[in-house]
């Protein structure tokens, strides 16, 4: 397959945009920068765009450092969405694997692979999500103990975190495997405290890299998927 078609097909980009990326030296094949859009490559070649592996066969997996103020849903009509941050590059039908609230920040996964999205969010798969929370009031040992024991968080729902620990006077780390609506906020409230800021720092074995600034995103390769899901 021609390299311009390869980039266009597997990154969901227009052919013209693919060509301009190739000509500007952003594409490598097996470690060598290529500038000729007509070059032929095998589908299993190691093709990178901006240093990230291009995953052939149409599956896109993105990790993003979600900034505050962006929603993870296309349905909510108000305000910018996380999809706006990637839409220039991707025409694929991406979904978010584990939504964050508008005011929450941090690690957000987007993919067009429905099975992967389901795997990440399914409570049955018990993939850990780690949250760093700044609290309104100082955190007490009783609150930590109550959250670790599990609490009723309203609407007849019970939340039992994997672990909750104090990080500072007004900050805690909460690890959950479920992703109930507003779960961290409702858990904090049930313990007698309140969330001031909420940041997701890890999903499964994938931690948000410090190099990824708010609003930035990167393609993640198959190895990262294995780290997230623990799958072989
Ligand atoms: N729990 C919440 O309350 N909000 C989030 O954004 C994520 C988890």
Short mmCIF file of C-alpha atoms and ligand atoms in Angstrom, two decimals:
data_model
loop_
_atom_site.label_atom_id
_atom_site.label_comp_id
_atom_site.label_asym_id
_atom_site.label_seq_id
_atom_site.Cartn_x
_atom_site.Cartn_y
_atom_site.Cartn_z
CA UNK A 1 0.00 0.00 0.00
CA UNK A 2 1.23 3.55 -0.72
CA UNK A 3 2.34 5.34 2.42
CA UNK A 4 -0.03 8.28 1.83
CA UNK A 5 -2.95 5.84 1.63
CA UNK A 6 -1.70 3.96 4.70
CA UNK A 7 -1.61 7.13 6.81
CA UNK A 8 -4.94 8.28 5.43
CA UNK A 9 -6.66 4.93 5.98
CA UNK A 10 -5.35 4.05 9.41
CA UNK A 11 -5.29 7.53 10.92
CA UNK A 12 -8.62 8.55 9.38
CA UNK A 13 -7.14 11.54 7.57
CA UNK A 14 -7.72 13.01 4.15
CA UNK A 15 -5.27 11.92 1.47
CA UNK A 16 -4.08 15.52 0.99
CA UNK A 17 -3.40 16.01 4.68
CA UNK A 18 -1.52 12.67 4.80
CA UNK A 19 0.67 13.79 1.91
CA UNK A 20 1.49 17.09 3.58
CA UNK A 21 2.47 15.26 6.78
CA UNK A 22 4.73 12.92 4.82
CA UNK A 23 6.35 15.78 2.91
CA UNK A 24 7.03 17.67 6.11
CA UNK A 25 9.00 14.71 7.50
CA UNK A 26 6.57 13.63 10.21
CA UNK A 27 6.28 10.04 9.02
CA UNK A 28 8.84 7.24 9.51
CA UNK A 29 8.86 3.69 8.24
CA UNK A 30 10.92 1.17 10.19
CA UNK A 31 12.88 3.99 11.81
CA UNK A 32 13.56 6.04 8.64
CA UNK A 33 11.87 9.33 7.80
CA UNK A 34 10.05 9.06 4.46
CA UNK A 35 9.10 12.06 2.33
CA UNK A 36 7.84 10.29 -0.78
CA UNK A 37 4.03 9.82 -0.60
CA UNK A 38 4.17 7.09 -3.27
CA UNK A 39 6.50 4.82 -1.28
CA UNK A 40 5.07 1.31 -0.83
CA UNK A 41 4.83 -0.20 2.65
CA UNK A 42 3.64 -3.51 4.02
CA UNK A 43 0.68 -3.39 6.39
CA UNK A 44 2.81 -4.80 9.20
CA UNK A 45 5.58 -2.18 8.77
CA UNK A 46 6.48 -0.06 11.79
CA UNK A 47 5.02 3.25 10.65
CA UNK A 48 5.11 6.23 12.99
CA UNK A 49 3.46 9.63 12.76
CA UNK A 50 4.91 12.33 14.97
CA UNK A 51 6.77 9.54 16.79
CA UNK A 52 3.61 7.53 17.61
CA UNK A 53 2.97 4.15 16.06
CA UNK A 54 0.23 4.12 13.44
CA UNK A 55 -2.01 1.18 14.25
CA UNK A 56 -3.11 -0.53 11.06
CA UNK A 57 -6.52 -2.07 10.48
CA UNK A 58 -8.39 1.00 11.60
CA UNK A 59 -8.29 0.79 15.37
CA UNK A 60 -7.48 4.05 17.10
CA UNK A 61 -6.54 4.33 20.76
CA UNK A 62 -5.81 7.72 22.26
CA UNK A 63 -4.85 8.84 25.72
CA UNK A 64 -5.56 12.44 26.58
CA UNK A 65 -4.88 14.74 29.48
CA UNK A 66 -8.39 16.14 29.69
CA UNK A 67 -8.48 19.80 30.65
CA UNK A 68 -11.20 21.22 32.91
CA UNK A 69 -14.15 22.72 31.03
CA UNK A 70 -14.47 19.95 28.42
CA UNK A 71 -17.25 17.37 28.39
CA UNK A 72 -16.78 13.71 27.45
CA UNK A 73 -20.14 13.36 25.75
CA UNK A 74 -21.36 14.42 22.33
CA UNK A 75 -24.91 14.72 23.59
CA UNK A 76 -24.35 17.53 26.06
CA UNK A 77 -24.83 20.48 23.79
CA UNK A 78 -23.16 23.11 25.98
CA UNK A 79 -19.46 23.84 25.73
CA UNK A 80 -16.44 22.21 24.10
CA UNK A 81 -15.97 18.42 24.08
CA UNK A 82 -12.89 16.20 24.23
CA UNK A 83 -13.71 15.21 20.65
CA UNK A 84 -13.09 18.82 19.56
CA UNK A 85 -9.48 18.41 20.71
CA UNK A 86 -8.81 15.56 18.26
CA UNK A 87 -11.26 16.20 15.44
CA UNK A 88 -8.75 17.91 13.19
CA UNK A 89 -6.91 14.61 12.97
CA UNK A 90 -9.57 11.92 13.25
CA UNK A 91 -12.72 11.34 11.30
CA UNK A 92 -13.29 8.07 13.16
CA UNK A 93 -16.26 7.59 15.41
CA UNK A 94 -14.46 7.73 18.75
CA UNK A 95 -15.99 7.01 22.16
CA UNK A 96 -14.66 7.78 25.61
CA UNK A 97 -13.68 4.76 27.72
CA UNK A 98 -14.67 6.09 31.14
CA UNK A 99 -16.07 9.60 31.18
CA UNK A 100 -14.84 12.39 33.40
CA UNK A 101 -17.07 15.24 34.52
CA UNK A 102 -16.70 18.63 32.86
CA UNK A 103 -14.71 20.02 35.79
CA UNK A 104 -12.53 16.89 36.23
CA UNK A 105 -9.10 16.56 34.64
CA UNK A 106 -6.62 13.88 33.69
CA UNK A 107 -6.27 10.56 31.93
CA UNK A 108 -9.04 9.97 29.39
CA UNK A 109 -9.04 7.19 26.81
CA UNK A 110 -10.73 7.52 23.41
CA UNK A 111 -11.15 4.73 20.91
CA UNK A 112 -13.25 3.46 18.04
CA UNK A 113 -12.81 -0.09 19.33
CA UNK A 114 -16.09 -0.85 21.08
CA UNK A 115 -14.78 -4.00 22.74
CA UNK A 116 -11.86 -2.11 24.23
CA UNK A 117 -14.14 0.67 25.52
CA UNK A 118 -16.43 -1.91 27.08
CA UNK A 119 -13.48 -3.74 28.61
CA UNK A 120 -12.13 -0.59 30.27
CA UNK A 121 -15.44 0.50 31.77
CA UNK A 122 -17.02 -2.84 32.63
CA UNK A 123 -17.15 -3.33 36.43
CA UNK A 124 -16.71 -7.07 35.78
CA UNK A 125 -13.21 -6.50 34.38
CA UNK A 126 -12.16 -4.66 37.56
CA UNK A 127 -9.73 -2.32 35.83
CA UNK A 128 -8.52 0.18 38.41
CA UNK A 129 -9.06 3.92 38.01
CA UNK A 130 -6.94 6.10 40.28
CA UNK A 131 -8.14 9.58 41.24
CA UNK A 132 -6.30 12.37 43.04
CA UNK A 133 -8.77 14.51 44.92
CA UNK A 134 -8.37 17.90 46.55
CA UNK A 135 -11.01 18.25 49.24
CA UNK A 136 -12.94 21.26 50.50
CA UNK A 137 -12.36 20.40 54.17
CA UNK A 138 -9.36 18.71 55.80
CA UNK A 139 -9.61 14.93 55.53
CA UNK A 140 -10.13 13.03 58.77
CA UNK A 141 -9.08 9.43 59.55
CA UNK A 142 -12.79 8.64 60.13
CA UNK A 143 -13.64 9.77 56.61
CA UNK A 144 -10.87 7.59 55.15
CA UNK A 145 -12.01 4.61 57.19
CA UNK A 146 -15.64 5.11 56.20
CA UNK A 147 -14.78 5.29 52.49
CA UNK A 148 -12.56 2.21 52.72
CA UNK A 149 -15.40 0.30 54.32
CA UNK A 150 -17.80 1.28 51.52
CA UNK A 151 -20.67 3.75 51.69
CA UNK A 152 -24.17 4.20 50.38
CA UNK A 153 -23.84 7.06 47.90
CA UNK A 154 -27.49 7.67 47.07
CA UNK A 155 -29.98 6.25 44.56
CA UNK A 156 -29.63 2.92 46.41
CA UNK A 157 -26.03 2.57 45.23
CA UNK A 158 -23.14 1.30 47.35
CA UNK A 159 -19.57 2.27 46.55
CA UNK A 160 -16.67 0.17 47.80
CA UNK A 161 -13.32 1.56 46.65
CA UNK A 162 -10.28 -0.65 46.19
CA UNK A 163 -8.44 1.77 48.46
CA UNK A 164 -8.56 5.31 49.82
CA UNK A 165 -5.52 6.93 51.40
CA UNK A 166 -4.55 10.35 52.64
CA UNK A 167 -1.97 12.24 50.61
CA UNK A 168 -2.07 15.52 52.54
CA UNK A 169 -4.29 17.58 54.78
CA UNK A 170 -6.74 18.27 51.95
CA UNK A 171 -5.90 15.55 49.46
CA UNK A 172 -6.65 11.88 49.00
CA UNK A 173 -6.03 9.14 46.48
CA UNK A 174 -9.05 7.00 45.62
CA UNK A 175 -8.87 3.83 43.57
CA UNK A 176 -12.09 2.44 42.10
CA UNK A 177 -12.88 -0.32 39.67
CA UNK A 178 -16.40 0.85 38.92
CA UNK A 179 -17.36 4.05 37.19
CA UNK A 180 -20.72 5.02 38.57
CA UNK A 181 -22.10 8.44 37.72
CA UNK A 182 -20.26 11.04 39.88
CA UNK A 183 -18.97 8.19 42.01
CA UNK A 184 -15.99 9.97 43.57
CA UNK A 185 -17.98 13.12 44.31
CA UNK A 186 -20.84 11.15 45.84
CA UNK A 187 -18.42 9.00 47.86
CA UNK A 188 -16.67 12.06 49.29
CA UNK A 189 -20.01 13.61 50.12
CA UNK A 190 -21.22 10.45 51.85
CA UNK A 191 -18.06 10.51 53.98
CA UNK A 192 -18.84 14.07 55.12
CA UNK A 193 -16.40 15.94 52.89
CA UNK A 194 -16.56 17.42 49.37
CA UNK A 195 -14.49 17.31 46.18
CA UNK A 196 -12.76 20.55 45.25
CA UNK A 197 -10.78 19.18 42.31
CA UNK A 198 -10.64 15.72 40.79
CA UNK A 199 -7.85 14.37 38.59
CA UNK A 200 -7.57 10.85 37.13
CA UNK A 201 -3.95 9.75 37.18
CA UNK A 202 -4.13 6.09 36.14
CA UNK A 203 -6.29 3.53 34.36
CA UNK A 204 -5.14 -0.07 34.86
CA UNK A 205 -1.39 -0.11 34.35
CA UNK A 206 -1.34 3.11 32.33
CA UNK A 207 -0.37 6.27 34.23
CA UNK A 208 -0.80 9.70 32.72
CA UNK A 209 2.69 10.77 31.65
CA UNK A 210 3.86 14.09 33.08
CA UNK A 211 4.93 15.11 29.56
CA UNK A 212 1.29 15.22 28.39
CA UNK A 213 0.01 18.69 29.24
CA UNK A 214 -3.71 19.52 29.66
CA UNK A 215 -5.42 19.31 26.26
CA UNK A 216 -2.64 17.21 24.75
CA UNK A 217 -3.10 13.63 23.61
CA UNK A 218 -1.08 10.78 22.13
CA UNK A 219 -1.72 7.60 20.22
CA UNK A 220 -1.15 4.55 22.35
CA UNK A 221 0.08 1.35 20.79
CA UNK A 222 -0.88 -2.22 21.39
CA UNK A 223 1.59 -2.59 24.24
CA UNK A 224 -0.14 0.19 26.14
CA UNK A 225 -3.44 -1.60 25.64
CA UNK A 226 -2.02 -4.70 27.24
CA UNK A 227 -0.81 -2.61 30.15
CA UNK A 228 -4.27 -1.11 30.62
CA UNK A 229 -6.26 -4.29 30.35
CA UNK A 230 -3.70 -6.84 31.51
CA UNK A 231 -4.72 -8.86 28.43
CA UNK A 232 -2.26 -10.97 26.50
N1 LIG B 1 -16.13 10.42 39.72
C1 LIG B 1 -16.67 11.65 39.70
O1 LIG B 1 -17.42 12.03 40.58
N2 LIG B 1 -16.35 12.46 38.68
C2 LIG B 1 -15.50 12.10 37.70
O2 LIG B 1 -15.24 12.90 36.80
C3 LIG B 1 -14.94 10.81 37.74
C4 LIG B 1 -15.28 9.98 38.76
#
